[in-house]
Amino acid sequence: MSMTPFRYARPMALRDALADLTEHPEARVLAGGMSLLPLMKMDLAAPERLIDLGRVQELQGITETPDGIRIGAMTRHFELASDEVVGRCAPIVAQAAAHVGDPQVRHRGTIGGSLAHADPAADLPAAMLAADAVIEAASADGSRMIPAADFFVGPLVTELRPGEMLVAVRIPMLQGRRQHYEKVPHPASGYAVVGVAISLAVAGGVVQEARIGVTGVAGHAYRAHAAERALEGEGLNPGVIAKASSLAAEGEEILGDAVYASAEYRRHLLQVTLSRALQRVS
Amino acid sequence: MAVVGQSVPRREDGRLITGRGHYTADVVRPGQLYAVMLRSPHAHARIRSVETGPARSQSGVRAVYTGRDVRERIAPIPTAWIPPGSDLAITEHPALAVDTVRYVGDAVAMVVADSLEAARAARNLIEVDYEVLPAVVSVTDAVREDAPRVHEGVPGNVALHWRAGADVDEAFRTAEVTVHRTIVQQRLIPNPMEPRAAVAEYDPGFESLTLWATSQNPHIHRLLVSTVLGMPEHRVRVIAQDVGGGFGSKIACYPDEVLVAFAARDLRRPVKWVEDRQEHFVATTHGRDHVEEVELAGRRDGTITAIRVKALANLGAYLSTAAPGVPTILFGLVVTGAYDIPQASVEVMGLYTNTTPVDAYRGAGRPEATFLIERLVDAFAAEIGMDPIALRRKNLLRDEQFPYTNAFSITYDSGRYQTALDLALHTLDVPRFREEQEAARLEGRLIGLGVTTYVEMCGLGPSEVAGAVGFQGGLWEHALVRVLPTGKVMVMTGISPHGQGEETTFAQIVAERLGCPLEDIEVIHGDTDQVSMGWGTYGSRSTAVGGGALNMALDRVIDKAGRIAAHALEAAVEDLTFEGGRFAVRGVPDRSLTFPEVALKAHLAWSMPAGVEPGLEAQASYDPANFTYPFGTHAAVVEVDRETGEVKVLRYIAVDDCGPLINPMIVEGQVRGGIVQGIGQALWEGAVYDETGQLLSGSLMDYALPKARFLPPIEVFHTETPSPHNPLGVKGVGETGTIAATPTVVNAVLDALSPLHIKDLEMPFTPERVWRAIRDAEKGAGAR
C-alpha cells in the first residue's frame, strides 16, 4: 500500500517540534505510528505534514518523582510493561500496556501516541483513568496539566488544542492499592470489546476510595463513578461487587457494532468484566 | 534408508522465510507501470457516466480504461463449470463494468501510471455518476417474488437449479423418525497470507505475453487469459513461481489479471497490479454461503434410511470460474457422508446476488455437505435418545462394504471407518469425559463433546467424470522427469503448489525411486513454458494425481535406464536389480552401475542398446480411475462461559486416514492448518453484509481469523488405508481439516449447551450469539 505524499519533519528538540506545530497547525504529530500510519495507508488520513517525535530526547524516559512517576510521551508499550519503576509504582499501567496489540506493536507504539489518538477501545485510557493520571500538554506558549478524567472527549477526540502536543503522563504513586486490568479482546482487532481498569484503596477490609476506568463500550474511556460510589465504604463481598458491577454503565451511552457485539451485549459484558475484576482483587 | 515416510524439512522454506522467494509482487520489470482499479462503492447501481478527463491529464498517468473502452477488446470473463441439467444461466461478466455495477468491489475503471502513487491519485479524480439501485444480498432476499433482478435476463435471480438422487418422499412419509434442521452456512472470506497480484509484459517482437500471476493453476490461466484477450495460447506464458496460499481463491480467472495483461499489450510496457488487503475482502471470491433445509429419516433403533437436502447457494454477482460446480457436484453428491444411507435427494438453487462472487474455498462444497450430515446425525441421536457416537457407529460404512457406491453412484475407494473412530475414542477416553462433564454440570459449568466421522471426495479426478459433470477441463495430471548427464534430476509437474510443500514431497518420491539424494532433485512448477501441461493444485489432487503422473514417469525413466545398464553390463534386463540407486546383475553385486553412471552413458550414447534413443527423460500423463476418499474421526471438547457466552476449545483430537504419508510433518501441517480454518468458521469467521450490500466485516480488524492463542495443541493421529487405484496409495489431505473441524466444534458446543435444551445456533458462535441463546433458554425455563 502507498500513501498520499506528505512533508516530513524530524525535530531533535521539543522546542523545535512545538515551533513546527505552531507554524503548521494542520500537521499531524507522529509518535510510534501504530494508528496514524494505517489510517494513512488506508487513505482515511492524508496529513500534509508529519512531525516525527522519534528523535526528541525530552519525550523519552520514565522518572520517579516525589509523588509518583513521570512517563515521557515517547515511552513504548513494551517499556511500560517491563519497566521496574512502572511495575512498582503503577502496576495497573504496566498491566494494561501488556495488553496493547501484539509484540511488534508494543515495541513501536507509545503511551503518548495511544492517549492522544484516543481510540475508544484502547487499553491505556482505562488505566489512566483508574490511575488518576495527569496529562502534561505543551505548546509554544507553555504547558498545562489535564486530569485524565477530563482528557478523553470523544472517539479520537481529546482535550488537546491545536498547536498542543502530549509530552508526558504523570501517575501518582499507586503502590499499595489493589489494582487490576480485565480485558475482553476483540478476536479480530485485539482491541477491547470491554476493558476495565480498577484501582482501589482498601483499609481494614473496607474500600476507602475506588477508581474504575472503562474502555471499549462508549465513545471514549470513562470513569464509572456510580460503580465507584457503590464500593466506597463497603467490603468487597459478592453483594457489593454485584451492585457495583450493575452500575458500570450508569449514565453512559453504550455503543454496539453490527458485526461482533451489540450495545446490549457490551453492557452485559461490562458488568461481568467489572465483576470479575473486582473478584480478582477481593 | 527410505526417504518416503520421513519428515524431511520443507526444502522451499529456506527461501520463503528468508525473503528470497519469488512472489508475484516481487517481480520488477524494466520500465514497469502500475495499475490500480477503481471499484464500485455500491452493491447495485446503474452507471450514468464515467468522467476520466482530469485523471487522464495527470502527470505520470499512461492510461485510464473504462468498461466502454475495453468492451470490444476483452471478451467476457468465462465460467468453466457447467453442471449438466442445471439450466445454468450464464450472464456476461465484463472485465470492467459497462452500464451496471453488481457488487461492492466490481471494477469500473483501471488507471495505469508511472508510479503507484500517481495511479492512486488519478483514481481519486475519476468521477462516476451512479444511479443506485435496490440490492439483493442474501439468498432469502434473492428468491423473494419482488426481489430486484441482479441480471435483467435472469428471472428470479436463479443461476442454476440442480437435482440429484432419487425421490425420497415415500421414505420420509413412512419413516418412524424424521429430523429437520435449517442450516445457515455463512459466507467466508479466504484471506490467504498473500493477496492476489499480476504483472504482465508484452514482447512486441515475438508478439508474446508473459503474465506473472498468483495462480493455483497457471495452465488454466493461460487458456482462459489467451482466450479472453484473443491471443494465441502458445504466445502466452503464465508464471506462478511462489504463491502465498490460495485456499481456492486463486483458482479463478479474475478480471484483474486479464486487464493487466491487456494494458501491457496495449501500452507496450510491463504493468503491475497488487491487490491490497482491503481490496481482497471485496474483489477476491468468497466461500460457502448456503441456506439449507435438511432432513434425515430413520428408525427408532438408530438406522438412518434417507436424507433430503434443499439448498439455496449464493453465487454472488457473477459466475466465477469453478463456482457452479461447488454447491452442486462437490456438495450434493456426498451429503450421505460416511454412512450407509440408501436413499438420498438433493436439490440446489444457485442464486445471483449483489455480492462478491462465491467460488471454491478450502473443501469447496464438501465442508458444507459434511456439516449438514454431521449436524443431522447429532439431531437424530437426540431425537431418539441414543448416544450420537453409537448412532454413528451403527450407520458408518463397514470395512467389507468397500468399494462402496453411495446413493449418488459415487464409489468410495477404501476405508476402515470404525478403526479411525475407535482410535479417536480411545485417545479421548469417552467414559471419563462423560464423568467429568457430569461433575462440571453439577458445578454449573458447561462442557461438551463433539465427534465427527467424515469422508471426503478429493484427488480430483477422473477426466471422464470431469466431463460428465460439466467441468470444462481435464483433471488428469502431467509430469516430466529429466535426468541430466551428471545424474541430477529435474521434475516438471503440472500441479502448482502454493504452500503445500510438493517441492519436498515430490523430491522424496523421486529420491525413493531413483536412490539419489534430495539435493540432486529440483521440482519445477508454476511456469507454462517449462511445464508442458497441468491442471493445477486444488481439490487435494496434487499428490494423488500429480504424484501418480510422477510415479509413472519414474517407471519409464527406470525402465530405460535399466535397459541401458543391462546393455553396458552385458546382462539381460530381467537379470538386473535396481536398489539404492545402483543397477546390479543379480547374484554378481560387483557388476553394477550407479544411476548417475547410467545417466552419463545415456547422454554420451557411445553404445546404446538397439532401439533405445539417447538421453534419459520421460514424461507421463496420469488420469486417475476414481477420486480418492480420505476419512477419519475428529473430536473436540469445549467449555462455554455461561456468563459471557465465550467458547473455549479445551481439547482437539484428529484421526485422519489419507493413505500412506510421504512426509508426516507436511501432512500434519496440512491437518492442523485445516482444522484451525474449520474451527474459524465455527467460532469466529463470517462475512457480514448490511441490507444495502455493504460489507461490514471488510477488514482484518473486523473479520476474525483464528490466532494461535485461541486454540489448544491439536492432537494429530493417523490410520493408513491405501487407495487401491492410486499408484502411491495416497488420498489427499489438504482439505480434511476444514471438512471435519467445523461440525466437530459446533456439535461440541451444542452438547455443552444441551442441559439448557438449546438445539441449534447459527455460525459463527460468537460470544453474543451463545449468550443470547443461554439467556433465552434460561428465561424460557423460568417462564415454564
GROMACS .gro file of N, CA, C and O in nm, chain B residues 410-452:
model
  172
  692ILE      N    1  -2.156  -4.249  -0.640
  692ILE     CA    2  -2.015  -4.219  -0.615
  692ILE      C    3  -1.956  -4.339  -0.541
  692ILE      O    4  -2.013  -4.385  -0.442
  693THR      N    5  -1.842  -4.389  -0.592
  693THR     CA    6  -1.784  -4.510  -0.533
  693THR      C    7  -1.664  -4.476  -0.446
  693THR      O    8  -1.561  -4.432  -0.496
  694TYR      N    9  -1.681  -4.496  -0.316
  694TYR     CA   10  -1.573  -4.472  -0.220
  694TYR      C   11  -1.472  -4.585  -0.234
  694TYR      O   12  -1.508  -4.703  -0.231
  695ASP      N   13  -1.343  -4.549  -0.245
  695ASP     CA   14  -1.243  -4.649  -0.282
  695ASP      C   15  -1.210  -4.749  -0.170
  695ASP      O   16  -1.211  -4.869  -0.191
  696SER      N   17  -1.177  -4.698  -0.052
  696SER     CA   18  -1.137  -4.788   0.055
  696SER      C   19  -1.158  -4.718   0.188
  696SER      O   20  -1.157  -4.595   0.194
  697GLY      N   21  -1.172  -4.795   0.292
  697GLY     CA   22  -1.188  -4.730   0.422
  697GLY      C   23  -1.196  -4.828   0.536
  697GLY      O   24  -1.237  -4.944   0.520
  698ARG      N   25  -1.152  -4.781   0.650
  698ARG     CA   26  -1.169  -4.855   0.776
  698ARG      C   27  -1.220  -4.752   0.877
  698ARG      O   28  -1.147  -4.706   0.964
  699TYR      N   29  -1.344  -4.716   0.855
  699TYR     CA   30  -1.401  -4.604   0.931
  699TYR      C   31  -1.408  -4.632   1.080
  699TYR      O   32  -1.386  -4.544   1.163
  700GLN      N   33  -1.444  -4.757   1.112
  700GLN     CA   34  -1.459  -4.790   1.255
  700GLN      C   35  -1.324  -4.783   1.326
  700GLN      O   36  -1.318  -4.746   1.443
  701THR      N   37  -1.217  -4.818   1.256
  701THR     CA   38  -1.083  -4.816   1.317
  701THR      C   39  -1.046  -4.674   1.358
  701THR      O   40  -0.993  -4.650   1.467
  702ALA      N   41  -1.072  -4.580   1.265
  702ALA     CA   42  -1.041  -4.440   1.296
  702ALA      C   43  -1.126  -4.392   1.413
  702ALA      O   44  -1.077  -4.322   1.503
  703LEU      N   45  -1.253  -4.431   1.413
  703LEU     CA   46  -1.342  -4.392   1.524
  703LEU      C   47  -1.290  -4.448   1.656
  703LEU      O   48  -1.281  -4.377   1.756
  704ASP      N   49  -1.251  -4.575   1.653
  704ASP     CA   50  -1.201  -4.637   1.776
  704ASP      C   51  -1.078  -4.565   1.829
  704ASP      O   52  -1.066  -4.543   1.949
  705LEU      N   53  -0.987  -4.531   1.739
  705LEU     CA   54  -0.864  -4.465   1.782
  705LEU      C   55  -0.894  -4.330   1.847
  705LEU      O   56  -0.837  -4.295   1.951
  706ALA      N   57  -0.986  -4.257   1.786
  706ALA     CA   58  -1.022  -4.126   1.844
  706ALA      C   59  -1.087  -4.143   1.981
  706ALA      O   60  -1.053  -4.071   2.076
  707LEU      N   61  -1.177  -4.238   1.990
  707LEU     CA   62  -1.249  -4.256   2.117
  707LEU      C   63  -1.156  -4.306   2.226
  707LEU      O   64  -1.164  -4.265   2.342
  708HIS      N   65  -1.064  -4.392   2.187
  708HIS     CA   66  -0.967  -4.444   2.283
  708HIS      C   67  -0.879  -4.331   2.335
  708HIS      O   68  -0.852  -4.321   2.455
  709THR      N   69  -0.833  -4.245   2.243
  709THR     CA   70  -0.749  -4.131   2.282
  709THR      C   71  -0.824  -4.038   2.376
  709THR      O   72  -0.771  -3.986   2.473
  710LEU      N   73  -0.949  -4.020   2.347
  710LEU     CA   74  -1.030  -3.927   2.423
  710LEU      C   75  -1.068  -3.982   2.560
  710LEU      O   76  -1.077  -3.909   2.657
  711ASP      N   77  -1.090  -4.112   2.569
  711ASP     CA   78  -1.145  -4.176   2.689
  711ASP      C   79  -1.284  -4.118   2.720
  711ASP      O   80  -1.304  -4.040   2.814
  712VAL      N   81  -1.379  -4.159   2.638
  712VAL     CA   82  -1.514  -4.103   2.646
  712VAL      C   83  -1.581  -4.124   2.781
  712VAL      O   84  -1.639  -4.030   2.837
  713PRO      N   85  -1.574  -4.245   2.840
  713PRO     CA   86  -1.643  -4.262   2.969
  713PRO      C   87  -1.592  -4.164   3.074
  713PRO      O   88  -1.669  -4.107   3.151
  714ARG      N   89  -1.459  -4.143   3.075
  714ARG     CA   90  -1.405  -4.049   3.173
  714ARG      C   91  -1.453  -3.907   3.144
  714ARG      O   92  -1.486  -3.831   3.234
  715PHE      N   93  -1.457  -3.873   3.012
  715PHE     CA   94  -1.506  -3.740   2.979
  715PHE      C   95  -1.648  -3.721   3.027
  715PHE      O   96  -1.684  -3.617   3.082
  716ARG      N   97  -1.733  -3.822   3.005
  716ARG     CA   98  -1.874  -3.806   3.045
  716ARG      C   99  -1.886  -3.786   3.197
  716ARG      O  100  -1.972  -3.711   3.243
  717GLU      N  101  -1.798  -3.854   3.273
  717GLU     CA  102  -1.798  -3.831   3.419
  717GLU      C  103  -1.760  -3.687   3.452
  717GLU      O  104  -1.824  -3.622   3.534
  718GLU      N  105  -1.655  -3.640   3.384
  718GLU     CA  106  -1.611  -3.502   3.408
  718GLU      C  107  -1.721  -3.403   3.370
  718GLU      O  108  -1.744  -3.303   3.438
  719GLN      N  109  -1.787  -3.435   3.261
  719GLN     CA  110  -1.894  -3.347   3.214
  719GLN      C  111  -2.006  -3.341   3.317
  719GLN      O  112  -2.058  -3.233   3.347
  720GLU      N  113  -2.039  -3.456   3.371
  720GLU     CA  114  -2.146  -3.462   3.471
  720GLU      C  115  -2.107  -3.380   3.594
  720GLU      O  116  -2.186  -3.299   3.646
  721ALA      N  117  -1.983  -3.398   3.638
  721ALA     CA  118  -1.935  -3.324   3.755
  721ALA      C  119  -1.936  -3.174   3.727
  721ALA      O  120  -1.975  -3.093   3.812
  722ALA      N  121  -1.892  -3.136   3.607
  722ALA     CA  122  -1.888  -2.994   3.571
  722ALA      C  123  -2.029  -2.935   3.572
  722ALA      O  124  -2.052  -2.825   3.620
  723ARG      N  125  -2.123  -3.013   3.519
  723ARG     CA  126  -2.261  -2.963   3.513
  723ARG      C  127  -2.318  -2.939   3.652
  723ARG      O  128  -2.394  -2.845   3.673
  724LEU      N  129  -2.277  -3.023   3.744
  724LEU     CA  130  -2.325  -3.003   3.882
  724LEU      C  131  -2.272  -2.873   3.940
  724LEU      O  132  -2.335  -2.812   4.025
  725GLU      N  133  -2.153  -2.833   3.890
  725GLU     CA  134  -2.098  -2.704   3.935
  725GLU      C  135  -2.154  -2.587   3.853
  725GLU      O  136  -2.110  -2.473   3.870
  726GLY      N  137  -2.240  -2.619   3.758
  726GLY     CA  138  -2.295  -2.513   3.672
  726GLY      C  139  -2.210  -2.482   3.551
  726GLY      O  140  -2.236  -2.388   3.477
  727ARG      N  141  -2.104  -2.561   3.530
  727ARG     CA  142  -2.017  -2.537   3.414
  727ARG      C  143  -2.068  -2.615   3.294
  727ARG      O  144  -2.124  -2.724   3.307
  728LEU      N  145  -2.047  -2.557   3.177
  728LEU     CA  146  -2.097  -2.618   3.054
  728LEU      C  147  -1.981  -2.668   2.971
  728LEU      O  148  -1.910  -2.590   2.908
  729ILE      N  149  -1.957  -2.799   2.973
  729ILE     CA  150  -1.856  -2.853   2.881
  729ILE      C  151  -1.923  -2.956   2.790
  729ILE      O  152  -2.026  -3.015   2.824
  730GLY      N  153  -1.867  -2.972   2.673
  730GLY     CA  154  -1.932  -3.059   2.575
  730GLY      C  155  -1.833  -3.129   2.486
  730GLY      O  156  -1.718  -3.087   2.473
  731LEU      N  157  -1.882  -3.237   2.425
  731LEU     CA  158  -1.801  -3.319   2.336
  731LEU      C  159  -1.868  -3.327   2.199
  731LEU      O  160  -1.988  -3.350   2.190
  732GLY      N  161  -1.789  -3.306   2.096
  732GLY     CA  162  -1.839  -3.325   1.960
  732GLY      C  163  -1.753  -3.426   1.888
  732GLY      O  164  -1.630  -3.422   1.899
  733VAL      N  165  -1.818  -3.518   1.819
  733VAL     CA  166  -1.744  -3.619   1.742
  733VAL      C  167  -1.798  -3.619   1.600
  733VAL      O  168  -1.919  -3.618   1.580
  734THR      N  169  -1.707  -3.615   1.506
  734THR     CA  170  -1.746  -3.618   1.365
  734THR      C  171  -1.677  -3.733   1.295
  734THR      O  172  -1.556  -3.751   1.311
   0.00000   0.00000   0.00000
